XYZ file of C-alpha atoms in Angstrom:
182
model
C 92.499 145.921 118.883
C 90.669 142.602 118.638
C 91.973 139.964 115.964
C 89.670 137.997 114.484
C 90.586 134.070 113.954
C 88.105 131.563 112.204
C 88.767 128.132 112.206
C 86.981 126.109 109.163
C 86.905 123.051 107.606
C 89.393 122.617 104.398
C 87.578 119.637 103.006
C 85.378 116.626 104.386
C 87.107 114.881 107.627
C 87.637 110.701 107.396
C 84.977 108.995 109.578
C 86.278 106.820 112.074
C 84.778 103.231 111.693
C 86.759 100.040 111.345
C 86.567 98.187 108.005
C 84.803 94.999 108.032
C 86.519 93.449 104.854
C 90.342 95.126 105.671
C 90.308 95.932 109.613
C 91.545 99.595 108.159
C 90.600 102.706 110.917
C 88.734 104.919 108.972
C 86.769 105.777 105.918
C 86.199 108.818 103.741
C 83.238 110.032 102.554
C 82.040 109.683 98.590
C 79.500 112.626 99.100
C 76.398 109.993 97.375
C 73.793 108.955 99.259
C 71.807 105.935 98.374
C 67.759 106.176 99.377
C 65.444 103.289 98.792
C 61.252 103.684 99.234
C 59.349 100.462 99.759
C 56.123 101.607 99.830
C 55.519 104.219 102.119
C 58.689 103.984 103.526
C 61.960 105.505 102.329
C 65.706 104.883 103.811
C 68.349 106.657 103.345
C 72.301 106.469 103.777
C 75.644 108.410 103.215
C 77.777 106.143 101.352
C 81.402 105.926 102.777
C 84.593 104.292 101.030
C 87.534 102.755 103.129
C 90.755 104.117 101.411
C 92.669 100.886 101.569
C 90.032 98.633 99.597
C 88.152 100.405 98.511
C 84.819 98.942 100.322
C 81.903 101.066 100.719
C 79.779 101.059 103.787
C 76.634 103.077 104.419
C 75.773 105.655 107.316
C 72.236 105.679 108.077
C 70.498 108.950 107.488
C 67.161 107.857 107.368
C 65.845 104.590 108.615
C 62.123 103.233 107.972
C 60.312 107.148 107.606
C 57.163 107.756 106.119
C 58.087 109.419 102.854
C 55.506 112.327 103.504
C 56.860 113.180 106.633
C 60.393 113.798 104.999
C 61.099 117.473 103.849
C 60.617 117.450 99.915
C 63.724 120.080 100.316
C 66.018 117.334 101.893
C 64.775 114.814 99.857
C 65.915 117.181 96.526
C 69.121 117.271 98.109
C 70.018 113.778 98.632
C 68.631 112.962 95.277
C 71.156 115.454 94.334
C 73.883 113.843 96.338
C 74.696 117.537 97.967
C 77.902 117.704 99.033
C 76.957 120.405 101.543
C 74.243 117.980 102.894
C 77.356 115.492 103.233
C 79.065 118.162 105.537
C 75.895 118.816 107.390
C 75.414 115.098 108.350
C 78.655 114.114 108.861
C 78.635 117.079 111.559
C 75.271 116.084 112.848
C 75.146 114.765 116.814
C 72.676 112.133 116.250
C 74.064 110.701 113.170
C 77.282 110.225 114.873
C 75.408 108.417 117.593
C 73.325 106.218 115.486
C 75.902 104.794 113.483
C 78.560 104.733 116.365
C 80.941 107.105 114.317
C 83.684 109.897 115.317
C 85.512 112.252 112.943
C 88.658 112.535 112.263
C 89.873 116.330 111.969
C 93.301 115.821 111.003
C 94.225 117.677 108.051
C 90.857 118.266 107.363
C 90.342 122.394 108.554
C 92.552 125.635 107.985
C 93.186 128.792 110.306
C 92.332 132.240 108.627
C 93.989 134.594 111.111
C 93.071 137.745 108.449
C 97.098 138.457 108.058
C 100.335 138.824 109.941
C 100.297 142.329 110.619
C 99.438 141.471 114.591
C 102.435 139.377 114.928
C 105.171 142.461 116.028
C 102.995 144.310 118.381
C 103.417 143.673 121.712
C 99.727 142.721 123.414
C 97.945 140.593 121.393
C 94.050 139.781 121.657
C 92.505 137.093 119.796
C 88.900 136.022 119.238
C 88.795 132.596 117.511
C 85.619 131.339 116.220
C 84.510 128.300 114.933
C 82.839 127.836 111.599
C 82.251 124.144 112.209
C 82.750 121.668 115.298
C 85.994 120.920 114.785
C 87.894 119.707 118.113
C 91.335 121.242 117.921
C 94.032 122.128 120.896
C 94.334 125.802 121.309
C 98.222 125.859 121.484
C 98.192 123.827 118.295
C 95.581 126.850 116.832
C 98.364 129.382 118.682
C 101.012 128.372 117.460
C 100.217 128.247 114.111
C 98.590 131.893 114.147
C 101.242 133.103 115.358
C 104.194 131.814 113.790
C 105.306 130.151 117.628
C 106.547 126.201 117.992
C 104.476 124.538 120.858
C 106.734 124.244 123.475
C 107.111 128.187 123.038
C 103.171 128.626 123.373
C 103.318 126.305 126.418
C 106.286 128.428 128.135
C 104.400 131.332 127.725
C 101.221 129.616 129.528
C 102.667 128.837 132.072
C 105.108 132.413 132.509
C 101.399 133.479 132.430
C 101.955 135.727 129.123
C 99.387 133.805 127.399
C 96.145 133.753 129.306
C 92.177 132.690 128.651
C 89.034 132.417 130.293
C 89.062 128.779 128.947
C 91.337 126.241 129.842
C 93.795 125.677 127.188
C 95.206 122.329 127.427
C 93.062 119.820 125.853
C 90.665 120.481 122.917
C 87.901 122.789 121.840
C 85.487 123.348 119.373
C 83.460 126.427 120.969
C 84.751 129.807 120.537
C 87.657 131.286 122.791
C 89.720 134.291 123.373
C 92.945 134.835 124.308
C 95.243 137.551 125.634
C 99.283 137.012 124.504
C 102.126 139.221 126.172
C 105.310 139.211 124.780
C-alpha cells in the first residue's frame, strides 16, 4: 500500500537579504505591501522587516506598470495586504530574481505523513509531495516520517534497504518516492 506524505509550509519562510542599517542575514516578511500610482503608473512592493532592528526594506512586486494593464483582482489583493498573495510572491521565480533574494526554509514547513500506523510493517512505500517549493533533504524528510535518526536513514541507503528513483543526498523540492526495507 502506498503512503501518502505532503510536505507544506507551517508559516512564511525569512528572506535572505543582508541588512543595510545592521549587516543582520535575513528578514521576515510583514505580509503589507506598499503601492504608489504617479499618474499612469503604479509600483508596488512587499514590505520586509529585519528581526534585529527592526528596519523595513521593500521587495519589488511591481515596478513602473501601467495601472490598466494590472489585474483589478491583484490589485484588490495588495490593497488588502493578502497574506496568501505574500506566500505567492515570496514563492514566485522572478521575484526572487529581481530583487536578488533566497528563502530560508528552516523551521518554516511541517511533514503530514497521515499517521504512524506504516511504521511496524515491514516494506514501506512512500509518495511525498510537495505543497510548496520548499528545498528539503530527503533523509531529513525520512527520518522524521519515520521516527529514524539520520545516520540510521543513511545506513540503510547505502545497505540498499532504502531506495529511489531520485537521488537522495542533497535537496529537493519536486515530488519523490521511496521504497524502505527493514
Amino acid at each position: 500500500m502506498l503512503n501518502n506524505w505532503v510536505v507544506m509550509p507551517a508559516c512564511l519562510p525569512l528572506v535572505r537579504r543582508r541588512c543595510h542599517a545592521c549587516a543582520f542575514e535575513s528578514f521576515r516578511a510583514s505580509g503589507k505591501f506598499r503601492v504608489n500610482a504617479n499618474h499612469k503608473l503604479i509600483d508596488a512592493w512587499l514590505l520586509v522587516l529585519c528581526p534585529a532592528c527592526g528596519e523595513t526594506a521593500k521587495l519589488t512586486v511591481l515596478e513602473r506598470l501601467n495601472v490598466r494593464s494590472v489585474r483589478p483582482e491583484l490589485l484588490d489583493r495588495l490593497h488588502d495586504n493578502d497574506p496568501g498573495l505574500t506566500a505567492e510572491l515570496l514563492q514566485d521565480p522572478v521575484v526572487q530574481r529581481r530583487n536578488r533574494i533566497a528563502l530560508d526554509w528552516d523551521n518554516a514547513w511541517c511533514l503530514d505523513t497521515g499517521g504512524s500506523d506504516h511504521l511496524d510493517r515491514e516494506v514501506i512505500d512512500v509518495s511525498v509531495r510537495f505543497a510548496a517549493r520548499i528545498p528539503v533533504r530527503p533523509v531529513r524528510l525520512i527520518a522524521e516520517g519515520c521516527g529514524l535518526s539520520r545516520a540510521e536513514v543513511e545506513r540503510l541507503i547505502t545497505e540498499g534497504k532504502l531506495v529511489s528513483a531520485v537521488r537522495l543526498s542533497g535537496k529537493h523540492s519536486s515530488d519523490f518516492t521511496f521504497t524502505l526495507k527493514r
